[in-house]
Short mmCIF file of C-alpha atoms and ligand atoms in Angstrom, two decimals:
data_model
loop_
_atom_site.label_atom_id
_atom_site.label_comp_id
_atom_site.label_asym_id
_atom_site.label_seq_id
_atom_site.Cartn_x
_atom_site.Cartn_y
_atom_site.Cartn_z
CA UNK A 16 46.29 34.37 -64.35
CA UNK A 17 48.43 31.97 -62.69
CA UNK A 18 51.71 30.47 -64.09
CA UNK A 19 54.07 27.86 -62.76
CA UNK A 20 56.94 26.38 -64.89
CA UNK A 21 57.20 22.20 -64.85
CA UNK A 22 60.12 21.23 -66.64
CA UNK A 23 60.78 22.87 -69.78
CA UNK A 24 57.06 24.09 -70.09
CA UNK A 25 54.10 25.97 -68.31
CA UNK A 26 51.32 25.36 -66.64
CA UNK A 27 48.75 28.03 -66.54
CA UNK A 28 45.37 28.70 -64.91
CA UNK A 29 42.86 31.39 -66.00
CA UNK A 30 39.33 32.74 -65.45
CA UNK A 31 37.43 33.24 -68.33
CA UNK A 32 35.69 31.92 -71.51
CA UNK A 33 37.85 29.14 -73.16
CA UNK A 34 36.39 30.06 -76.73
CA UNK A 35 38.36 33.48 -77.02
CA UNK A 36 41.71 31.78 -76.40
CA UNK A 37 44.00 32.54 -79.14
CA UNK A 38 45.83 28.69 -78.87
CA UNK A 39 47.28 25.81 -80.65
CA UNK A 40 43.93 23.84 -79.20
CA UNK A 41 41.18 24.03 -76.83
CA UNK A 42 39.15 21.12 -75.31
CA UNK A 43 35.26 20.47 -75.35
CA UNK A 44 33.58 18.11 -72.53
CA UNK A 45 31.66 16.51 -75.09
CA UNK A 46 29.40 13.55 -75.18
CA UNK A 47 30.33 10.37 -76.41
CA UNK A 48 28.29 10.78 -79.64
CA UNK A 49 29.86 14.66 -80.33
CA UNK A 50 26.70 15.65 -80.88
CA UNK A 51 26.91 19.12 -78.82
CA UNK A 52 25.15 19.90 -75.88
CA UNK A 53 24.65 22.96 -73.48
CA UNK A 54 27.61 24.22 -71.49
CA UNK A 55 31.22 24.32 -72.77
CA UNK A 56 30.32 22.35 -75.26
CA UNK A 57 27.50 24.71 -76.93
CA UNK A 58 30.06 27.57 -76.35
CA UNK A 59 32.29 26.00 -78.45
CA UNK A 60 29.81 24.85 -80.82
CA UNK A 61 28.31 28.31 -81.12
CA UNK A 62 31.74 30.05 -81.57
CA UNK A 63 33.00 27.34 -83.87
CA UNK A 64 30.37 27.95 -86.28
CA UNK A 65 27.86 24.75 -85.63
CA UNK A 66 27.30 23.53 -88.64
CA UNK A 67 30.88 22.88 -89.84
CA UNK A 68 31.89 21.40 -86.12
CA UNK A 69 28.70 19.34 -86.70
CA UNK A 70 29.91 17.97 -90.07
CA UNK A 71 33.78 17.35 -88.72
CA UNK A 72 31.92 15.75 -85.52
CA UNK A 73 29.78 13.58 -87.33
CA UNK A 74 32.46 12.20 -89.65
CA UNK A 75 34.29 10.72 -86.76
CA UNK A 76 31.46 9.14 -85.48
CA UNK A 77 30.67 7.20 -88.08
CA UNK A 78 33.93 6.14 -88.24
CA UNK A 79 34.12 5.11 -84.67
CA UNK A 80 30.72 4.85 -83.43
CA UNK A 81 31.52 6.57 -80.44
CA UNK A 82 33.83 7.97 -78.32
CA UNK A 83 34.05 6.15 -74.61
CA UNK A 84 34.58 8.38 -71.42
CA UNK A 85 38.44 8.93 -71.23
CA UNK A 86 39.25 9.32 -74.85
CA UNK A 87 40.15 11.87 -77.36
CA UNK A 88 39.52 13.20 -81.10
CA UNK A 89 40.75 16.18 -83.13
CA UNK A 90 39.08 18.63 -85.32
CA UNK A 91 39.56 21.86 -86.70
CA UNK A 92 38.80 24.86 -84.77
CA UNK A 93 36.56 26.26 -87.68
CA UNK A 94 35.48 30.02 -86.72
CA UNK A 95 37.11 29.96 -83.06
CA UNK A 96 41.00 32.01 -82.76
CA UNK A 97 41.94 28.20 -81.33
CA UNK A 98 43.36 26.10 -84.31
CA UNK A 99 41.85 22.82 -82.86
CA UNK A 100 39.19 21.68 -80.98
CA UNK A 101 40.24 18.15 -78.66
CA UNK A 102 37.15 16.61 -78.30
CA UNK A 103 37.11 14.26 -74.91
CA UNK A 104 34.29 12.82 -73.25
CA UNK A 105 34.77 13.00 -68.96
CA UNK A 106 32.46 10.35 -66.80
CA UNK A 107 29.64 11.04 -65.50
CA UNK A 108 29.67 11.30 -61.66
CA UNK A 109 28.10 8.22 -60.04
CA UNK A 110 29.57 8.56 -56.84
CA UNK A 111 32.81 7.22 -57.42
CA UNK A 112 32.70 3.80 -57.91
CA UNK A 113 32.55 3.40 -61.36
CA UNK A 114 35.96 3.95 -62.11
CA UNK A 115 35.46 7.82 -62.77
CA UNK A 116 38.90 8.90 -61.81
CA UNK A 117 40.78 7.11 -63.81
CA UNK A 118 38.58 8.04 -66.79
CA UNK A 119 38.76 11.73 -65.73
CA UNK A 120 42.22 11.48 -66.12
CA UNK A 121 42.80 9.23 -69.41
CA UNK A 122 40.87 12.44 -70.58
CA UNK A 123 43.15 15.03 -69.71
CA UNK A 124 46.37 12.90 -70.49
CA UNK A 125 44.78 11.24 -73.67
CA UNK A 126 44.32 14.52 -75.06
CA UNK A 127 47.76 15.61 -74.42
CA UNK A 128 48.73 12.87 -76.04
CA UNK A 129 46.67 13.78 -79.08
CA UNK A 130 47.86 17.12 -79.05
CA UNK A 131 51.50 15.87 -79.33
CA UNK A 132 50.74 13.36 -81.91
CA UNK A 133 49.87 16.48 -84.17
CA UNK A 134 52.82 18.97 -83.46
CA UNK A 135 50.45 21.07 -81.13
CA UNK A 136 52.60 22.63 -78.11
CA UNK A 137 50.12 24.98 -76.65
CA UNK A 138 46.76 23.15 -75.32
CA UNK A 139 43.80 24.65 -72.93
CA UNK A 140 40.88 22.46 -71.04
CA UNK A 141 37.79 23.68 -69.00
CA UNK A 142 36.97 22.06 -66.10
CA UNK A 143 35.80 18.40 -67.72
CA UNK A 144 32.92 16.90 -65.56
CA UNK A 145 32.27 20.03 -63.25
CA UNK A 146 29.25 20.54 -65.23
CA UNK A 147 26.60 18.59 -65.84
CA UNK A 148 28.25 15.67 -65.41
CA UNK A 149 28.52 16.28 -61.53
CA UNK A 150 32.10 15.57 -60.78
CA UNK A 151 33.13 16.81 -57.11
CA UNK A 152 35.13 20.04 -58.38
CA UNK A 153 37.80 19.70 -55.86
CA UNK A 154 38.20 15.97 -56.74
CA UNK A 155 38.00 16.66 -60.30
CA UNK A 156 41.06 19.43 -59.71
CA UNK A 157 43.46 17.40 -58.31
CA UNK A 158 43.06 15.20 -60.56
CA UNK A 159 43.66 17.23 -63.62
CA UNK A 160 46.46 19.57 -62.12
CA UNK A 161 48.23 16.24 -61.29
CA UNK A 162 47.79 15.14 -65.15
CA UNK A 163 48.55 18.06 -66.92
CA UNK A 164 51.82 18.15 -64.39
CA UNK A 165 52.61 14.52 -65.90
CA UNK A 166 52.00 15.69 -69.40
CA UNK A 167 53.95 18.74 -69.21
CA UNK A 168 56.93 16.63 -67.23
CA UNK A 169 57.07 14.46 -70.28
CA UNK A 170 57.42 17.25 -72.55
CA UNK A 171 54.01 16.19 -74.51
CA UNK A 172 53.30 19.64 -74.92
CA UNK A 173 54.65 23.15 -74.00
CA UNK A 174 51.97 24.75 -72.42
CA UNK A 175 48.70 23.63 -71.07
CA UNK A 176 46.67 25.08 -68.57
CA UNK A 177 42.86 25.38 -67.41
CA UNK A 178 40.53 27.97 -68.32
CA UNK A 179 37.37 28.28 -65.35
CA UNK A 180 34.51 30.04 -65.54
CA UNK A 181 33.97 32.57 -62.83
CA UNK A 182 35.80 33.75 -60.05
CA UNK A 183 34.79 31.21 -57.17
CA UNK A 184 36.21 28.33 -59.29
CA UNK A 185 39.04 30.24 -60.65
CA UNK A 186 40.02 30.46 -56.96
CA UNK A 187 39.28 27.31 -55.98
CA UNK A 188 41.45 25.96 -58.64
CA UNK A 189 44.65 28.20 -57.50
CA UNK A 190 44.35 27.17 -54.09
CA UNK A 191 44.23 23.37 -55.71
CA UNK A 192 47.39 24.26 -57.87
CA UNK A 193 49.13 25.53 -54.86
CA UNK A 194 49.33 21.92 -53.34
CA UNK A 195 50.01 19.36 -56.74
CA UNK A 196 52.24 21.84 -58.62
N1 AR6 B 205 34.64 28.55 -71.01
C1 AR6 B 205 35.20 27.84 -70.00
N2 AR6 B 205 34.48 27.04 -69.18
C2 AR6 B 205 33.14 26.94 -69.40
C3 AR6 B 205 32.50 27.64 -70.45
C4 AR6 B 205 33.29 28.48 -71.27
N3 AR6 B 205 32.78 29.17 -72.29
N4 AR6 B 205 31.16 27.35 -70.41
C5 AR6 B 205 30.99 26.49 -69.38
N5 AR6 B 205 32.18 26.24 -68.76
P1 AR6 B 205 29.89 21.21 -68.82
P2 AR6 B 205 30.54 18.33 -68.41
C6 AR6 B 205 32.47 25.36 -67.61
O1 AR6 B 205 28.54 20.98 -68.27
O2 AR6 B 205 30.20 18.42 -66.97
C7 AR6 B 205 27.40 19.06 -72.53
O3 AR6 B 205 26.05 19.16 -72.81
C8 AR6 B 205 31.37 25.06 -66.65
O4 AR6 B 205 31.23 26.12 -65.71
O5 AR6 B 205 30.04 22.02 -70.06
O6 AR6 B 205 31.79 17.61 -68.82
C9 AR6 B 205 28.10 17.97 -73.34
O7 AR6 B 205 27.52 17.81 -74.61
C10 AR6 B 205 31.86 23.77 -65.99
O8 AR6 B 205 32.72 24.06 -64.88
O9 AR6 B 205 30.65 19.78 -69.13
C11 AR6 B 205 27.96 16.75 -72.48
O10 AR6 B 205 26.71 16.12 -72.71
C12 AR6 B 205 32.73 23.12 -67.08
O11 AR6 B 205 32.83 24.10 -68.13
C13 AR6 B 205 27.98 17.31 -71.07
O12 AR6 B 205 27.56 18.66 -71.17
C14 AR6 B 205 32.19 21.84 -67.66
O13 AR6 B 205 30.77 21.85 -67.65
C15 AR6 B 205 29.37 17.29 -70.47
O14 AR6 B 205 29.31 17.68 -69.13
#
């Protein structure tokens, strides 16, 4: 694990599976219906217990409809050690024209946001986009360090970090951290 101290507060990087993290809240790169998927998002699902996550998912979308690229939602973290989930949606890569770095980062500072709005001081994201959505991962890490950096400058939150899976982009994301922190 990595730590560097912004501020008053930390940011951390660790390899590993998000859905063991013992936290205030973790993050899902969810769709903009919430209605689960493979990757981190079935992790979370899975660990969560899916039908409860479901029902708390579902609830918001009939309230809202849906939930655009770049925003964020809160639920309970049901079954998983994390007390919340942060739902936000990342783009999907189109090759960079369609605004996807500025929703990439609405979702990482949007969710801080929402995290702060309910009290929560420790907060941990996977790498939104690097999945199936296709985001360039180096791309996709500056762009996150630099907004949790922001977030933790403002004292939105107390800790926040990333949690990759596997070694290669644990590392990659280090050597990324090692330039925007
Ligand atoms: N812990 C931490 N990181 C993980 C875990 C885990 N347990 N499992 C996967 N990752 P993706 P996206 C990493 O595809 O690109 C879903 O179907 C993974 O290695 O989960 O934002 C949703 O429903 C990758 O680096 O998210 C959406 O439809 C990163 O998490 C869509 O995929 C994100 O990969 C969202 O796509």
């Amino acid at each position: 694990m990595r730590q560097y101290t912004i501020g008053t507060g930390t940011l951390f990087i660790r390899e590993g599976d998000i859905t063991r993290l013992d936290i205030d809240a973790i993050v899902n790169a969810a769709n903009s219906r919430l209605a689960g998927g493979g990757g981190v998002d079935g992790a979370i699902h899975s660990a969560a217990g899916y039908m409860e996550l479901q029902g708390a998912c579902r609830a918001i979308i009939d309230e809202i409809g849906s939930l655009p690229a770049g925003e964020a939602v809160i639920t309970p973290g049901f079954k998983l050690p994390a007390k919340n989930i942060i739902h936000t949606v990342g783009p999907i890569w189109r090759g960079g024209g369609q605004d996807e770095p500025r929703k990439l980062r609405n979702a990482y500072l949007n969710s801080l946001k929402l995290a702060a709005e309910n009290g929560l001081r420790t907060i941990a994201f996977p790498a939104i986009s690097c999945g199936v959505y296709g985001y360039p991962v180096e791309d996709a890490a500056h762009i996150a360090l630099s907004a949790l950096k922001e977030g933790l400058e403002a004292g939105l939150v107390g800790e926040a970090g990333m949690v990759l899976h596997g070694q290669p982009a644990y590392e990659l994301w280090c050597s990324v951290a090692d330039e925007v922190v």
